[in-house]
CSV table of N, CA and C in Angstrom, one decimal:
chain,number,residue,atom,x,y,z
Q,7,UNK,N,28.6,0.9,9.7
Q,7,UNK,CA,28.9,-0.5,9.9
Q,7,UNK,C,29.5,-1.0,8.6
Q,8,UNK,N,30.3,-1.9,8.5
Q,8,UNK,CA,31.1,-2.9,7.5
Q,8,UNK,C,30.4,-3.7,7.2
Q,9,UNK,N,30.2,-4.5,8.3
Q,9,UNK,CA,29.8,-6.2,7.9
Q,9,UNK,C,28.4,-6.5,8.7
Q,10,UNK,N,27.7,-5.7,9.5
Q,10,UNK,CA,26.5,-6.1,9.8
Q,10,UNK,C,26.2,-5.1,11.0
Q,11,UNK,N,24.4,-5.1,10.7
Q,11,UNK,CA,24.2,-3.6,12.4
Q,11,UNK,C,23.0,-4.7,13.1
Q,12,UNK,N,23.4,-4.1,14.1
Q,12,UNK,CA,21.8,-4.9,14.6
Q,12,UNK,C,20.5,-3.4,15.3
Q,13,UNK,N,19.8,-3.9,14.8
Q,13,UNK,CA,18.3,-3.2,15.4
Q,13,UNK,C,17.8,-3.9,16.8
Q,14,UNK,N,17.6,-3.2,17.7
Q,14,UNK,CA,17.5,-3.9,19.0
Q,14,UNK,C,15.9,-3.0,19.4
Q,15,UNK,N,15.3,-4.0,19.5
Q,15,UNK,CA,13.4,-3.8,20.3
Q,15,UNK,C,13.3,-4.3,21.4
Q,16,UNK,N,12.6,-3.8,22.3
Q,16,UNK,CA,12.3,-4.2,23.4
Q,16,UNK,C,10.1,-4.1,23.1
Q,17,UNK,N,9.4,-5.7,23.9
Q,17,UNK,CA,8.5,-5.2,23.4
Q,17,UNK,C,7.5,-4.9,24.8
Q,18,UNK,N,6.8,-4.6,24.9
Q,18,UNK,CA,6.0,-4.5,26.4
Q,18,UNK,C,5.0,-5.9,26.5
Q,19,UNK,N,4.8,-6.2,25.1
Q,19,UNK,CA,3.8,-7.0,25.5
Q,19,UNK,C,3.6,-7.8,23.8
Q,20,UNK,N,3.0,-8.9,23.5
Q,20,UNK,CA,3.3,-9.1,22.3
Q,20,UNK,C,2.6,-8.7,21.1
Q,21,UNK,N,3.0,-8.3,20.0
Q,21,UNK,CA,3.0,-7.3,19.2
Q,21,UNK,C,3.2,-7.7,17.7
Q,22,UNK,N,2.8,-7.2,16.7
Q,22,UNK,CA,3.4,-8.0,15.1
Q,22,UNK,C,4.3,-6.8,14.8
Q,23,UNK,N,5.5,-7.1,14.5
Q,23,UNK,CA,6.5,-6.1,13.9
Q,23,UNK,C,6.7,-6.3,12.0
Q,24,UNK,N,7.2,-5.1,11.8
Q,24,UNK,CA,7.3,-5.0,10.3
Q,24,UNK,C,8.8,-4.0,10.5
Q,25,UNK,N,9.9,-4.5,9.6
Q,25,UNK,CA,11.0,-3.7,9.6
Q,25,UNK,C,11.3,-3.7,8.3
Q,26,UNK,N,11.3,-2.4,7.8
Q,26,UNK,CA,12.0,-2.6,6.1
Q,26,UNK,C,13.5,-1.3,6.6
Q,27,UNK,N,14.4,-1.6,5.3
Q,27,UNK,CA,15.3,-0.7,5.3
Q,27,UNK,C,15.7,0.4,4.1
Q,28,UNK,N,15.3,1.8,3.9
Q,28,UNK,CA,15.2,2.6,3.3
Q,28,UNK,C,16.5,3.3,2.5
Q,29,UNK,N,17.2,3.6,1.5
Q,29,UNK,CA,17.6,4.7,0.5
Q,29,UNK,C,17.8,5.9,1.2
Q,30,UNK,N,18.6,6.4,0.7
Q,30,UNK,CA,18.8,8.0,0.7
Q,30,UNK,C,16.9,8.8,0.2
Q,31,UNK,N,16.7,8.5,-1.1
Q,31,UNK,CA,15.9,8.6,-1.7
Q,31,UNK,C,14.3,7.8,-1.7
Q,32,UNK,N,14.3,7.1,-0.4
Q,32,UNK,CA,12.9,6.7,0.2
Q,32,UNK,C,12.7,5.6,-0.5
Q,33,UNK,N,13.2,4.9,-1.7
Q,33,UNK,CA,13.4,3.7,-2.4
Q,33,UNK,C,13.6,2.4,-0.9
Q,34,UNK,N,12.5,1.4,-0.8
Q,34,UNK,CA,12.4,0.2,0.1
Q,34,UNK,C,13.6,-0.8,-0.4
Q,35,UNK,N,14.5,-0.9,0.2
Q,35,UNK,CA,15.8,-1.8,-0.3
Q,35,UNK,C,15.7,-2.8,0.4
Q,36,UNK,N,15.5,-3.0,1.5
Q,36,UNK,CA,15.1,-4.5,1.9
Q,36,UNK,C,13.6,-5.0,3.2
Q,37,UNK,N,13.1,-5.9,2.8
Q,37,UNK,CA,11.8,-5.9,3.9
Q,37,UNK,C,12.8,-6.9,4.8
Q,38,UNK,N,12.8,-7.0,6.0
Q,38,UNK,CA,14.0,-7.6,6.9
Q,38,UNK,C,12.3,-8.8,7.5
Q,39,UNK,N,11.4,-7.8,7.8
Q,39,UNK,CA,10.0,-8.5,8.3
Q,39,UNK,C,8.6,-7.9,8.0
Q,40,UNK,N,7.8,-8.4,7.8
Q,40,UNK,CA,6.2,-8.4,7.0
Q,40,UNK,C,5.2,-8.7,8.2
Q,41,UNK,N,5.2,-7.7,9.1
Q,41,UNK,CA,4.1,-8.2,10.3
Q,41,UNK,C,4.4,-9.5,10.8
Q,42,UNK,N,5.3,-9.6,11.3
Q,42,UNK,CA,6.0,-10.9,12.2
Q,42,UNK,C,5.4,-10.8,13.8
Q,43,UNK,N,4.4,-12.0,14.4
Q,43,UNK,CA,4.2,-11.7,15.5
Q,43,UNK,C,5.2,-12.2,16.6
Q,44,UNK,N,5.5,-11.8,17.7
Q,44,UNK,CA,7.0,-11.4,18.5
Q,44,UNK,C,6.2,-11.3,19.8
Q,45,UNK,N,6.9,-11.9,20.7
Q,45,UNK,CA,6.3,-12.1,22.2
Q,45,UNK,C,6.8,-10.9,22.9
Q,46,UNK,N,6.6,-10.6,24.1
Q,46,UNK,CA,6.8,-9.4,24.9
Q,46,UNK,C,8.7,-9.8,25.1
Q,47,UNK,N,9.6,-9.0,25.2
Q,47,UNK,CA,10.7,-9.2,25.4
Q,47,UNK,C,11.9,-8.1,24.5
Q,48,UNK,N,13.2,-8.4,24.8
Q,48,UNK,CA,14.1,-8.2,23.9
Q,48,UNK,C,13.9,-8.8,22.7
Q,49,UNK,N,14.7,-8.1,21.8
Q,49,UNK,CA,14.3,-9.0,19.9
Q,49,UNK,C,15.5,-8.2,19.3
Q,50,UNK,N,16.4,-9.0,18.8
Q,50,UNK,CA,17.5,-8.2,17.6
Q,50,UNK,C,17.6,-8.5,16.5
Q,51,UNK,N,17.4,-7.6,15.6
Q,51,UNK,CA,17.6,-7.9,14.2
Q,51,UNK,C,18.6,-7.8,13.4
Q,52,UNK,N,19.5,-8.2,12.5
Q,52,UNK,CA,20.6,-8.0,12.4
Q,52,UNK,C,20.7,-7.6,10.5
Q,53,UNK,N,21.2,-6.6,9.6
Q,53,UNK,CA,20.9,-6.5,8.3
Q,53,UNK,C,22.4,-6.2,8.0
Q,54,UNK,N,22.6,-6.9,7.2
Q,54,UNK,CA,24.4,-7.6,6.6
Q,54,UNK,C,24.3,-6.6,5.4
Q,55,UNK,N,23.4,-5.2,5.2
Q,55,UNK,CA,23.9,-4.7,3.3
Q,55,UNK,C,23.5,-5.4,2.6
Q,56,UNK,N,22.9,-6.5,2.9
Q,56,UNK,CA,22.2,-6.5,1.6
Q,56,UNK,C,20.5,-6.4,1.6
Q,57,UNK,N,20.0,-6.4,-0.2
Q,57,UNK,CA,18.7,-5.8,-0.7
Q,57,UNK,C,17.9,-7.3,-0.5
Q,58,UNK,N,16.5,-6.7,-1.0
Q,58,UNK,CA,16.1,-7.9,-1.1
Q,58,UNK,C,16.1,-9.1,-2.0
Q,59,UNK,N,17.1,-9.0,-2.9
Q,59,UNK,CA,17.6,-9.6,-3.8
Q,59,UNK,C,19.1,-10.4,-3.5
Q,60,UNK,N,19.5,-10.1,-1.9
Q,60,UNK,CA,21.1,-10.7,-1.2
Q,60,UNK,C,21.5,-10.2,-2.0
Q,61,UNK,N,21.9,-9.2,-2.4
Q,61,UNK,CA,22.8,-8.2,-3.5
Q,61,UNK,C,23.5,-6.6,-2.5
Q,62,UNK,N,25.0,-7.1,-2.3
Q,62,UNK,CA,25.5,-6.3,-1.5
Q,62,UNK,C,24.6,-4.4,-1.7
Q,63,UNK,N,24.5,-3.8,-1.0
Q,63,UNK,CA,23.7,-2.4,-1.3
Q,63,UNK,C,25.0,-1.6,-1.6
Q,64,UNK,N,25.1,-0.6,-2.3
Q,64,UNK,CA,26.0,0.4,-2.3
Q,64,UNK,C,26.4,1.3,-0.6
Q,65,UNK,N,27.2,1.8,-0.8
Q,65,UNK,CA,27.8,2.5,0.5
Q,65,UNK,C,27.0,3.7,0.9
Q,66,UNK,N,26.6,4.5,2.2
Q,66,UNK,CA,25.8,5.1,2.1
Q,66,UNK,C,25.2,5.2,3.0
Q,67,UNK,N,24.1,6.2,3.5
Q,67,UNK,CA,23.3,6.2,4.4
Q,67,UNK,C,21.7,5.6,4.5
Q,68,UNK,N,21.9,5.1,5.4
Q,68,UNK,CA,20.3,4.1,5.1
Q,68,UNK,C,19.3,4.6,5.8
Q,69,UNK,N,18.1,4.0,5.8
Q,69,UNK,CA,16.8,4.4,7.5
Q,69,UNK,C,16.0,3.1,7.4
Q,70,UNK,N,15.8,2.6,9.0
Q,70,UNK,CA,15.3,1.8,8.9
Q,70,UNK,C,13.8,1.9,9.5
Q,71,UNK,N,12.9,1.7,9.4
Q,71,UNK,CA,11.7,1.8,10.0
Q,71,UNK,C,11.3,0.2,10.2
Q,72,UNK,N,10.7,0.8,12.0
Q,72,UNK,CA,10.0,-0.7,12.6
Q,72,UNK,C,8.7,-0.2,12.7
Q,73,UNK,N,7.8,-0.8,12.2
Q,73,UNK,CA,6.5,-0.9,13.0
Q,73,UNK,C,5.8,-1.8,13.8
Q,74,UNK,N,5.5,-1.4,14.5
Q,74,UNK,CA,4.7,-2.0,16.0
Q,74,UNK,C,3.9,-1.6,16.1
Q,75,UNK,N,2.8,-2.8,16.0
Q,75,UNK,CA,1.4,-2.7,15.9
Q,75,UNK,C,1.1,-1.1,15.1
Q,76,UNK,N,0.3,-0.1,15.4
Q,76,UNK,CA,0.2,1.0,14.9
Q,76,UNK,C,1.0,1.7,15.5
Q,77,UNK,N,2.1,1.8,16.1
Q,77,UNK,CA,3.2,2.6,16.3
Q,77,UNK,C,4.5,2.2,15.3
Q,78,UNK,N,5.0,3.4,15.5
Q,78,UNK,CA,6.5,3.0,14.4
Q,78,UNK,C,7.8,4.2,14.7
Q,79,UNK,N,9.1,3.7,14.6
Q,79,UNK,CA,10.2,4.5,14.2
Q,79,UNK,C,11.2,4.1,13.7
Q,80,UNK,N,11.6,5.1,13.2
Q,80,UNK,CA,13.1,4.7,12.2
Q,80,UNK,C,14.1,5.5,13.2
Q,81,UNK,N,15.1,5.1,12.0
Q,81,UNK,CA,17.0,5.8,12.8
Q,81,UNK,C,17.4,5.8,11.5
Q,82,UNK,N,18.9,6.0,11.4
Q,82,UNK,CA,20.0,5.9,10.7
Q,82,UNK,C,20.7,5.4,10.2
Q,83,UNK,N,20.8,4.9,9.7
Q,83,UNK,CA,22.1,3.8,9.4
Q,83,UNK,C,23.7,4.1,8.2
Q,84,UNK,N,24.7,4.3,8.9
Q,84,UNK,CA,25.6,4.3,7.3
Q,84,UNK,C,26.5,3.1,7.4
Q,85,UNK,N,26.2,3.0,6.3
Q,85,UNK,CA,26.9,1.5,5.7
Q,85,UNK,C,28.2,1.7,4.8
Q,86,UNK,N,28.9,1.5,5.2
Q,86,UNK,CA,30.8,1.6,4.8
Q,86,UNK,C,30.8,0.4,4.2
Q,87,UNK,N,31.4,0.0,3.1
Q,87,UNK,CA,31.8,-1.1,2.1
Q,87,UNK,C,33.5,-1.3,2.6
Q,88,UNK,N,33.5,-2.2,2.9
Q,88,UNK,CA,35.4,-2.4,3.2
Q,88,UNK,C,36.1,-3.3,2.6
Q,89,UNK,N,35.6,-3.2,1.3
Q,89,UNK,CA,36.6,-4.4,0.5
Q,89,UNK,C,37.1,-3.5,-0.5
């Protein structure tokens, strides 16, 4: 992605989410959410590159992990800089 990705949840029922987004090297670059409670439904999250400091991230491959309640998974993410 260039300019923003979205993370898309679906939940069964309502649930507290936690999403951070990870480094190559397992380093936490940004907490997106801290145990957020979230009703049963669709939910999208959307992460623009930057850290938790709004400081564009370098170019690269990311991972993001959700957790739900005591369940969790991550994915992929690469992030292209286009300026």
């Amino acid at each position: 992605f260039s300019e923003q990705t979205v993370i898309n949840i679906s939940l069964s029922s309502a649930s507290m989410l936690k999403i951070d987004i990870y480094d190559q090297l397992g380093r936490k670059v940004k907490s997106m959410l801290d145990n957020t409670k979230y009703d049963s439904g669709k939910h999208s999250f959307y992460w623009n590159g930057t850290n938790d400091q709004n400081s564009k991230v370098e170019q690269g491959i990311y991972y993001y992990k959700v957790s739900v309640n005591e369940t969790s998974f991550s994915g992929k993410i690469i992030f292209v800089d286009q300026q």
